[in-house]
Amino acid sequence: MSLYKKLLNKEENLAVVGLGYVGMPIAVTFAKKGLNVIGYDLNKEKIELYKFGVDPTKEVGDEAIKNTTVLFTSDDTELKNAKFIIVAVPTPVNTDHTPDLAPVIGASEIVGRNLTRDSIVVYESTVYPGCTEDVCIPILEKQSGLKCGVDFKVGYSPERVNPGDKVHRLENIHKIVSGCDAEAVGEIKAVYDLIIEVGTYPVSNLRTAEAVKVVENSQRDINIAFMNELAMVFDRMDIDTNEVVDGMNTKWNALGFRPGLVGGHCIGVDPYYFTYEAEKLGYHSQIILNGRIVNDSMGKYVANTAIKKMIEAGQAPKKSKVVILGLTFKENCPDTRNSKVDDIIKRLNEYGIEPIVVEPWASERDALYEYGIKLTKMEDVCDADCVIVAVAHNEFKAMRLDDIKQLFKTGPDAEKVLIDVKGLFKIKELKASGMKWWRL
């Protein structure tokens, strides 16, 4: 009997290693399909939250966590009871932009020492082409004493979850699947087809599947970098970039990308994984790295513009009270990792400015741990000289300019500075506000 059928019959268990924005929804979704699921994470505090029915990621919601049959655990020996193991741990980059494989190496060691014969291990973590074969499989073999392809199988199926997106969900995004051999591909495809309503897409080998993930995000990164470069040029030409994009999008083949801060653990990271491996093979990227340079510079560009506008408004920036609305890497998502808002803050710090940060989605603990920032409640904000709307959370999109003005100190509108990074307010309204304003 195939492993797929044993999972369906509850004769074997499925496990997910890493219960973050990717792993937790996978575990819950497989459990909904009637499989016995073990959810493992090193973070005991996170496991306790799940056990109490709390979803810190806000991806599936507290109610789904309360009602799920997933066995949440921080005891890695529970993995011995699983035959189909999915690894979904983060893969960040180091300060020098080289891949930080510590999480995936650590997860491989944990899985390896608990691996049993006839198991299948599937990696979802983003890695460079060749990493699964060259790094992960040797660790699994060393820790388990078993041989890949003989005693156990390995697959790679890159995650495509878009945190905070309630439209493009795990179930309705085509999933790439691959395996170390044809038998592995068949089993892995059958298992994922249980939860992927739109179907899976098998590719010929692990390296191809790894390449698909880093390339699809590199493509987005390059397109956004192009728009960011245009925004900086249009700023000098006194042309509004969003109006240009709106006009461009009337053509059928326009791509619809807009300028902005590019952070998070996909678009802001994956291109570095790709170029890292390319450079090892003697090829230096001509486009991808330049796109990264542009996108990584946008936080500093926004901060510099804010300083310029404050000076134009007659302010002394070092004495100005700056309020930043938003800290997470994207709207309506609590994930603060690799947020480029931090680049704005760091640049302002260089001018002696310690901005106040309002963030309704992220936890105070994460903000303090990641960036050393103590969050402020919106109701406690007053007497601002400059307000930077950095993230398009629904809470901020619902605010009118009159609401924004309530955050400023009393005085002439001409001395108030509004930096609209996401273009939430219309140009006509901004011009009529009397404030010194700018939008990316």
Short mmCIF file of C-alpha atoms in Angstrom, two decimals:
data_model
loop_
_atom_site.label_atom_id
_atom_site.label_comp_id
_atom_site.label_asym_id
_atom_site.label_seq_id
_atom_site.Cartn_x
_atom_site.Cartn_y
_atom_site.Cartn_z
CA MET A 1 0.00 0.00 0.00
CA SER A 2 1.30 3.47 -0.91
CA LEU A 3 2.18 6.01 1.78
CA TYR A 4 -0.55 8.25 0.37
CA LYS A 5 -3.22 5.63 1.10
CA LYS A 6 -1.76 4.92 4.54
CA LEU A 7 -2.05 8.60 5.37
CA LEU A 8 -5.66 8.61 4.19
CA ASN A 9 -6.42 5.52 6.27
CA LYS A 10 -4.68 7.10 9.29
CA GLU A 11 -2.24 4.21 9.42
CA GLU A 12 0.61 6.73 9.15
CA ASN A 13 1.05 10.35 10.23
CA LEU A 14 2.06 13.54 8.46
CA ALA A 15 4.28 16.08 10.23
CA VAL A 16 5.08 19.73 9.55
CA VAL A 17 8.36 21.13 10.88
CA GLY A 18 8.19 24.90 11.33
CA LEU A 19 4.82 26.40 12.24
CA GLY A 20 5.04 29.95 10.95
CA TYR A 21 3.15 31.74 8.19
CA VAL A 22 3.72 28.80 5.83
CA GLY A 23 3.87 25.68 7.98
CA MET A 24 0.93 26.30 10.28
CA PRO A 25 -1.68 26.76 7.49
CA ILE A 26 -0.35 23.60 5.80
CA ALA A 27 -0.71 21.58 9.00
CA VAL A 28 -4.22 22.85 9.68
CA THR A 29 -5.33 22.27 6.08
CA PHE A 30 -4.09 18.67 5.99
CA ALA A 31 -5.82 18.03 9.33
CA LYS A 32 -9.08 19.33 7.83
CA LYS A 33 -8.77 16.60 5.20
CA GLY A 34 -8.83 13.98 7.95
CA LEU A 35 -5.11 13.18 8.18
CA ASN A 36 -3.32 12.69 11.47
CA VAL A 37 -1.00 15.70 11.63
CA ILE A 38 1.88 16.50 13.96
CA GLY A 39 2.87 20.16 14.07
CA TYR A 40 6.39 20.70 15.39
CA ASP A 41 8.22 23.92 16.19
CA LEU A 42 11.28 24.72 18.31
CA ASN A 43 9.54 27.76 19.77
CA LYS A 44 7.79 26.52 22.91
CA GLU A 45 6.01 29.83 23.43
CA LYS A 46 4.51 29.61 19.93
CA ILE A 47 3.41 26.02 20.57
CA GLU A 48 1.68 27.09 23.78
CA LEU A 49 -0.22 29.80 21.88
CA TYR A 50 -1.43 27.22 19.37
CA LYS A 51 -2.46 24.86 22.15
CA PHE A 52 -4.52 27.67 23.67
CA GLY A 53 -6.18 28.33 20.32
CA VAL A 54 -4.33 31.52 19.43
CA ASP A 55 -3.11 32.20 15.89
CA PRO A 56 -0.29 34.79 16.14
CA THR A 57 0.12 34.77 12.34
CA LYS A 58 -3.55 35.62 11.72
CA GLU A 59 -3.38 33.34 8.68
CA VAL A 60 -6.16 30.90 9.62
CA GLY A 61 -7.61 32.60 12.72
CA ASP A 62 -8.05 31.61 16.34
CA GLU A 63 -11.22 29.62 15.71
CA ALA A 64 -9.48 27.32 13.22
CA ILE A 65 -6.63 26.75 15.68
CA LYS A 66 -9.06 25.95 18.49
CA ASN A 67 -10.90 23.39 16.37
CA THR A 68 -7.96 21.75 14.59
CA THR A 69 -6.89 18.19 15.34
CA VAL A 70 -3.20 19.02 14.77
CA LEU A 71 -0.96 17.73 17.56
CA PHE A 72 1.15 20.80 18.39
CA THR A 73 4.48 19.94 19.99
CA SER A 74 8.00 21.18 20.66
CA ASP A 75 9.19 17.61 21.34
CA ASP A 76 11.07 16.51 18.22
CA THR A 77 10.86 12.81 19.13
CA GLU A 78 7.20 12.99 18.08
CA LEU A 79 8.54 13.12 14.52
CA LYS A 80 9.46 9.45 14.81
CA ASN A 81 5.75 8.79 14.49
CA ALA A 82 5.50 10.50 11.09
CA LYS A 83 6.27 9.07 7.66
CA PHE A 84 5.54 12.16 5.52
CA ILE A 85 7.46 15.16 6.85
CA ILE A 86 7.20 18.68 5.46
CA VAL A 87 9.96 21.18 6.35
CA ALA A 88 8.75 24.79 6.27
CA VAL A 89 11.31 26.86 8.15
CA PRO A 90 12.47 30.37 7.18
CA THR A 91 15.58 30.90 5.07
CA PRO A 92 16.81 34.48 5.60
CA VAL A 93 20.03 36.09 4.41
CA ASN A 94 23.05 37.21 6.40
CA THR A 95 24.10 40.85 6.68
CA ASP A 96 26.37 40.34 3.65
CA HIS A 97 23.35 39.04 1.67
CA THR A 98 24.62 35.47 1.55
CA PRO A 99 22.09 32.71 2.35
CA ASP A 100 21.60 31.95 6.04
CA LEU A 101 20.98 28.21 5.93
CA ALA A 102 21.10 27.75 9.72
CA PRO A 103 17.30 27.20 10.07
CA VAL A 104 17.08 24.64 7.27
CA ILE A 105 20.27 22.89 8.44
CA GLY A 106 18.93 22.74 11.98
CA ALA A 107 15.58 21.40 10.79
CA SER A 108 17.35 18.76 8.66
CA GLU A 109 19.33 17.62 11.71
CA ILE A 110 16.15 17.35 13.78
CA VAL A 111 14.30 15.46 11.07
CA GLY A 112 17.32 13.26 10.36
CA ARG A 113 17.76 12.02 13.91
CA ASN A 114 14.07 11.10 14.04
CA LEU A 115 13.79 9.72 10.51
CA THR A 116 12.51 6.16 9.99
CA ARG A 117 12.63 3.87 6.96
CA ASP A 118 10.18 4.39 4.11
CA SER A 119 9.59 8.03 5.00
CA ILE A 120 9.30 10.97 2.61
CA VAL A 121 10.77 14.36 3.52
CA VAL A 122 9.56 17.36 1.52
CA TYR A 123 11.26 20.75 1.78
CA GLU A 124 9.20 23.89 1.23
CA SER A 125 11.79 26.39 2.47
CA THR A 126 13.20 28.68 -0.22
CA VAL A 127 16.76 27.69 -1.13
CA TYR A 128 19.10 28.08 -4.09
CA PRO A 129 19.08 25.41 -6.84
CA GLY A 130 21.03 22.39 -5.63
CA CYS A 131 20.71 23.07 -1.90
CA THR A 132 18.36 20.18 -1.16
CA GLU A 133 20.71 17.68 -2.79
CA ASP A 134 24.02 19.21 -1.71
CA VAL A 135 23.17 20.32 1.83
CA CYS A 136 19.93 18.82 3.16
CA ILE A 137 20.08 15.22 1.96
CA PRO A 138 23.63 14.59 3.29
CA ILE A 139 22.49 15.84 6.71
CA LEU A 140 19.44 13.56 6.67
CA GLU A 141 21.63 10.59 5.74
CA LYS A 142 24.28 11.37 8.37
CA GLN A 143 21.82 11.87 11.20
CA SER A 144 19.63 8.88 10.35
CA GLY A 145 22.17 6.40 9.06
CA LEU A 146 19.78 5.79 6.16
CA LYS A 147 20.30 6.17 2.41
CA CYS A 148 18.23 8.57 0.31
CA GLY A 149 16.51 6.85 -2.60
CA VAL A 150 16.84 3.50 -0.87
CA ASP A 151 15.60 3.87 2.70
CA PHE A 152 13.74 7.17 2.36
CA LYS A 153 12.71 9.68 -0.31
CA VAL A 154 13.10 13.44 -0.58
CA GLY A 155 11.07 16.02 -2.44
CA TYR A 156 10.99 19.76 -2.91
CA SER A 157 7.77 21.77 -3.21
CA PRO A 158 8.35 25.52 -2.84
CA GLU A 159 5.88 27.42 -0.70
CA ARG A 160 3.83 30.04 -2.50
CA VAL A 161 1.79 31.36 0.41
CA ASN A 162 1.27 35.12 0.33
CA PRO A 163 0.96 36.23 3.99
CA GLY A 164 -2.06 38.40 4.67
CA ASP A 165 -3.63 37.61 1.28
CA LYS A 166 -7.20 36.33 1.75
CA VAL A 167 -7.74 35.82 -1.98
CA HIS A 168 -4.67 33.85 -3.09
CA ARG A 169 -4.68 31.07 -0.53
CA LEU A 170 -2.81 27.79 -0.11
CA GLU A 171 -5.71 25.86 -1.64
CA ASN A 172 -6.04 27.93 -4.83
CA ILE A 173 -2.40 28.46 -5.77
CA HIS A 174 -0.87 25.88 -8.13
CA LYS A 175 1.86 23.99 -6.29
CA ILE A 176 5.15 22.89 -7.82
CA VAL A 177 6.17 19.37 -6.78
CA SER A 178 9.34 17.39 -7.38
CA GLY A 179 11.12 14.35 -5.97
CA CYS A 180 14.36 12.44 -5.96
CA ASP A 181 12.79 9.85 -8.27
CA ALA A 182 9.53 9.10 -10.10
CA GLU A 183 8.08 7.14 -7.19
CA ALA A 184 8.67 10.05 -4.82
CA VAL A 185 7.07 12.52 -7.24
CA GLY A 186 3.97 10.33 -7.53
CA GLU A 187 3.51 10.04 -3.77
CA ILE A 188 4.21 13.72 -3.10
CA LYS A 189 1.84 14.84 -5.85
CA ALA A 190 -0.94 12.60 -4.54
CA VAL A 191 -0.56 13.90 -0.99
CA TYR A 192 -0.53 17.59 -1.95
CA ASP A 193 -3.44 17.08 -4.34
CA LEU A 194 -5.52 16.45 -1.23
CA ILE A 195 -5.31 20.12 -0.26
CA ILE A 196 -4.45 21.99 -3.46
CA GLU A 197 -7.81 22.49 -5.15
CA VAL A 198 -6.37 23.89 -8.39
CA GLY A 199 -3.86 21.06 -8.69
CA THR A 200 -0.13 20.46 -8.52
CA TYR A 201 2.50 20.92 -11.22
CA PRO A 202 5.27 18.27 -11.26
CA VAL A 203 8.71 19.22 -12.59
CA SER A 204 11.52 16.91 -13.57
CA ASN A 205 13.92 17.32 -10.64
CA LEU A 206 14.63 19.01 -7.32
CA ARG A 207 16.88 21.70 -8.78
CA THR A 208 14.23 22.82 -11.24
CA ALA A 209 11.66 23.14 -8.47
CA GLU A 210 14.13 25.16 -6.38
CA ALA A 211 14.81 27.41 -9.37
CA VAL A 212 11.12 28.05 -9.98
CA LYS A 213 10.73 29.66 -6.56
CA VAL A 214 13.75 31.93 -6.62
CA VAL A 215 13.11 33.00 -10.21
CA GLU A 216 9.43 33.88 -9.78
CA ASN A 217 10.27 36.19 -6.89
CA SER A 218 13.36 37.59 -8.62
CA GLN A 219 11.13 38.53 -11.54
CA ARG A 220 8.78 40.48 -9.25
CA ASP A 221 11.74 42.13 -7.53
CA ILE A 222 13.18 43.35 -10.83
CA ASN A 223 9.84 44.76 -11.97
CA ILE A 224 9.33 46.63 -8.70
CA ALA A 225 12.91 47.93 -8.88
CA PHE A 226 12.11 49.35 -12.31
CA MET A 227 9.08 51.17 -10.88
CA ASN A 228 11.12 52.43 -7.92
CA GLU A 229 13.75 53.81 -10.27
CA LEU A 230 11.04 55.51 -12.30
CA ALA A 231 9.58 56.97 -9.11
CA MET A 232 12.90 58.58 -8.23
CA VAL A 233 13.24 60.03 -11.72
CA PHE A 234 9.63 61.20 -11.90
CA ASP A 235 10.09 62.87 -8.52
CA ARG A 236 12.76 65.07 -10.11
CA MET A 237 10.46 65.72 -13.08
CA ASP A 238 7.56 66.68 -10.81
CA ILE A 239 5.45 63.84 -12.25
CA ASP A 240 3.29 61.63 -10.03
CA THR A 241 4.32 58.00 -10.52
CA ASN A 242 0.98 56.53 -9.48
CA GLU A 243 -0.82 58.62 -12.07
CA VAL A 244 1.61 57.37 -14.71
CA VAL A 245 0.99 53.78 -13.64
CA ASP A 246 -2.78 54.28 -13.67
CA GLY A 247 -2.51 55.51 -17.24
CA MET A 248 -0.13 52.73 -18.26
CA ASN A 249 -2.48 50.10 -16.82
CA THR A 250 -5.15 51.03 -19.36
CA LYS A 251 -3.13 49.02 -21.88
CA TRP A 252 -3.87 45.29 -21.97
CA ASN A 253 -0.26 44.14 -21.53
CA ALA A 254 0.75 46.42 -18.65
CA LEU A 255 2.10 44.49 -15.67
CA GLY A 256 0.62 46.69 -12.97
CA PHE A 257 3.63 46.90 -10.66
CA ARG A 258 3.98 49.96 -8.44
CA PRO A 259 6.87 51.48 -6.49
CA GLY A 260 7.28 50.67 -2.83
CA LEU A 261 9.32 49.17 -0.02
CA VAL A 262 10.32 45.59 -0.81
CA GLY A 263 10.88 43.55 2.35
CA GLY A 264 9.69 40.28 3.81
CA HIS A 265 11.13 36.82 3.40
CA CYS A 266 10.35 36.22 -0.26
CA ILE A 267 10.88 39.02 -2.75
CA GLY A 268 13.45 40.78 -0.57
CA VAL A 269 15.46 37.59 0.00
CA ASP A 270 15.05 35.05 -2.82
CA PRO A 271 17.05 36.97 -5.45
CA TYR A 272 20.11 36.79 -3.19
CA TYR A 273 19.80 32.99 -3.04
CA PHE A 274 19.75 32.84 -6.81
CA THR A 275 22.68 35.20 -7.39
CA TYR A 276 24.69 33.48 -4.63
CA GLU A 277 24.66 30.19 -6.48
CA ALA A 278 25.20 31.89 -9.85
CA GLU A 279 28.34 33.62 -8.57
CA LYS A 280 29.68 30.32 -7.24
CA LEU A 281 29.44 29.12 -10.84
CA GLY A 282 31.31 32.16 -12.14
CA TYR A 283 28.41 34.31 -13.32
CA HIS A 284 27.91 37.78 -11.85
CA SER A 285 24.33 39.02 -12.17
CA GLN A 286 23.88 42.08 -14.39
CA ILE A 287 20.20 42.71 -13.64
CA ILE A 288 19.07 40.91 -10.50
CA LEU A 289 21.62 42.42 -8.11
CA ASN A 290 21.10 45.90 -9.50
CA GLY A 291 17.38 45.47 -8.88
CA ARG A 292 18.17 44.52 -5.29
CA ILE A 293 20.39 47.59 -4.91
CA VAL A 294 17.56 49.86 -6.04
CA ASN A 295 14.95 48.22 -3.81
CA ASP A 296 17.22 48.09 -0.77
CA SER A 297 17.81 51.83 -1.13
CA MET A 298 14.16 52.90 -1.00
CA GLY A 299 13.86 53.17 2.78
CA LYS A 300 16.76 55.60 2.88
CA TYR A 301 15.28 57.50 -0.08
CA VAL A 302 11.94 57.94 1.71
CA ALA A 303 13.68 59.12 4.89
CA ASN A 304 15.86 61.60 2.96
CA THR A 305 12.76 62.98 1.26
CA ALA A 306 11.02 63.37 4.62
CA ILE A 307 14.03 65.35 5.92
CA LYS A 308 13.95 67.56 2.82
CA LYS A 309 10.23 68.24 3.21
CA MET A 310 10.64 69.05 6.90
CA ILE A 311 13.29 71.63 6.04
CA GLU A 312 11.07 73.08 3.32
CA ALA A 313 8.29 73.40 5.93
CA GLY A 314 10.60 75.44 8.13
CA GLN A 315 11.25 72.66 10.64
CA ALA A 316 14.49 71.74 12.33
CA PRO A 317 14.41 67.96 11.66
CA LYS A 318 16.43 67.04 14.74
CA LYS A 319 13.81 68.75 16.90
CA SER A 320 10.84 67.49 14.89
CA LYS A 321 8.44 64.86 16.15
CA VAL A 322 8.10 62.19 13.47
CA VAL A 323 5.34 59.57 13.51
CA ILE A 324 5.54 56.47 11.31
CA LEU A 325 2.34 54.55 10.59
CA GLY A 326 3.21 50.89 9.98
CA LEU A 327 6.16 48.61 10.65
CA THR A 328 5.35 45.22 9.12
CA PHE A 329 6.80 44.33 5.73
CA LYS A 330 3.37 44.46 4.06
CA GLU A 331 -0.19 45.53 4.71
CA ASN A 332 -2.66 43.60 6.88
CA CYS A 333 -0.01 41.14 8.03
CA PRO A 334 1.66 40.90 11.47
CA ASP A 335 5.04 39.78 10.07
CA THR A 336 7.78 42.29 10.96
CA ARG A 337 10.71 40.28 9.60
CA ASN A 338 12.93 42.08 7.09
CA SER A 339 10.70 45.15 7.04
CA LYS A 340 12.16 48.00 5.04
CA VAL A 341 10.38 50.48 7.30
CA ASP A 342 13.33 49.81 9.57
CA ASP A 343 15.57 51.37 6.91
CA ILE A 344 13.51 54.56 7.15
CA ILE A 345 13.90 54.54 10.93
CA LYS A 346 17.65 53.93 10.80
CA ARG A 347 18.15 56.79 8.36
CA LEU A 348 16.11 59.13 10.55
CA ASN A 349 18.20 58.01 13.53
CA GLU A 350 21.29 59.26 11.69
CA TYR A 351 19.75 62.75 11.86
CA GLY A 352 19.10 62.39 15.58
CA ILE A 353 15.40 61.64 15.08
CA GLU A 354 13.74 58.93 17.17
CA PRO A 355 10.39 58.41 15.44
CA ILE A 356 7.21 57.21 17.12
CA VAL A 357 5.88 54.04 15.48
CA VAL A 358 2.22 53.00 15.33
CA GLU A 359 1.60 49.41 14.25
CA PRO A 360 -1.88 47.84 14.78
CA TRP A 361 -1.00 44.42 13.36
CA ALA A 362 2.39 43.41 14.80
CA SER A 363 2.86 42.33 18.40
CA GLU A 364 4.69 44.70 20.73
CA ARG A 365 7.04 41.86 21.60
CA ASP A 366 8.06 41.26 17.96
CA ALA A 367 8.69 44.95 17.35
CA LEU A 368 10.86 45.18 20.43
CA TYR A 369 12.71 41.93 19.69
CA GLU A 370 13.30 42.57 15.99
CA TYR A 371 14.07 46.30 16.02
CA GLY A 372 14.20 47.52 19.61
CA ILE A 373 11.09 49.62 18.94
CA LYS A 374 8.42 50.28 21.54
CA LEU A 375 5.14 50.67 19.69
CA THR A 376 2.73 53.52 20.40
CA LYS A 377 -1.06 53.36 20.26
CA MET A 378 -2.75 55.60 17.69
CA GLU A 379 -4.83 57.27 20.39
CA ASP A 380 -1.62 58.35 22.15
CA VAL A 381 -0.21 60.16 19.12
CA CYS A 382 -0.28 63.94 19.17
CA ASP A 383 1.78 67.02 18.33
CA ALA A 384 3.48 65.46 15.30
CA ASP A 385 5.54 67.56 12.91
CA CYS A 386 5.86 64.87 10.26
CA VAL A 387 3.72 61.79 9.60
CA ILE A 388 5.01 58.99 7.37
CA VAL A 389 2.34 56.53 6.21
CA ALA A 390 4.63 53.58 5.45
CA VAL A 391 2.29 50.56 5.32
CA ALA A 392 -1.18 50.41 3.75
CA HIS A 393 -2.98 48.65 6.59
CA ASN A 394 -6.78 48.83 6.34
CA GLU A 395 -6.78 50.93 9.50
CA PHE A 396 -4.67 53.58 7.75
CA LYS A 397 -6.52 53.36 4.44
CA ALA A 398 -9.74 54.15 6.31
CA MET A 399 -8.29 57.42 7.61
CA ARG A 400 -9.18 60.68 5.89
CA LEU A 401 -6.78 63.58 5.65
CA ASP A 402 -8.72 65.27 8.43
CA ASP A 403 -7.98 62.23 10.62
CA ILE A 404 -4.30 62.50 9.74
CA LYS A 405 -4.31 66.19 10.62
CA GLN A 406 -5.47 65.33 14.14
CA LEU A 407 -2.07 63.70 14.71
CA PHE A 408 -0.20 66.97 14.12
CA LYS A 409 0.49 69.78 16.53
CA THR A 410 -1.68 72.85 16.23
CA GLY A 411 -0.33 75.49 13.90
CA PRO A 412 -0.23 76.43 10.21
CA ASP A 413 -0.86 73.53 7.80
CA ALA A 414 2.15 74.67 5.77
CA GLU A 415 4.42 73.57 8.62
CA LYS A 416 3.02 70.03 8.67
CA VAL A 417 4.68 67.30 6.61
CA LEU A 418 2.90 64.19 5.28
CA ILE A 419 4.88 61.45 3.53
CA ASP A 420 2.48 59.08 1.74
CA VAL A 421 4.66 56.10 0.79
CA LYS A 422 1.78 53.96 -0.50
CA GLY A 423 -0.13 56.68 -2.34
CA LEU A 424 -3.22 56.31 -0.16
CA PHE A 425 -4.40 59.88 -0.64
CA LYS A 426 -5.44 61.55 -3.88
CA ILE A 427 -3.31 64.35 -5.27
CA LYS A 428 -6.26 66.73 -5.38
CA GLU A 429 -6.90 66.17 -1.67
CA LEU A 430 -3.24 66.55 -0.79
CA LYS A 431 -2.93 69.82 -2.68
CA ALA A 432 -6.04 71.16 -0.95
CA SER A 433 -4.78 70.14 2.50
CA GLY A 434 -2.30 72.98 2.73
CA MET A 435 0.31 70.62 4.14
CA LYS A 436 3.77 69.98 2.78
CA TRP A 437 3.30 66.53 1.24
CA TRP A 438 5.02 63.90 -0.88
CA ARG A 439 4.08 60.45 -2.11
CA LEU A 440 6.23 57.79 -3.67
#
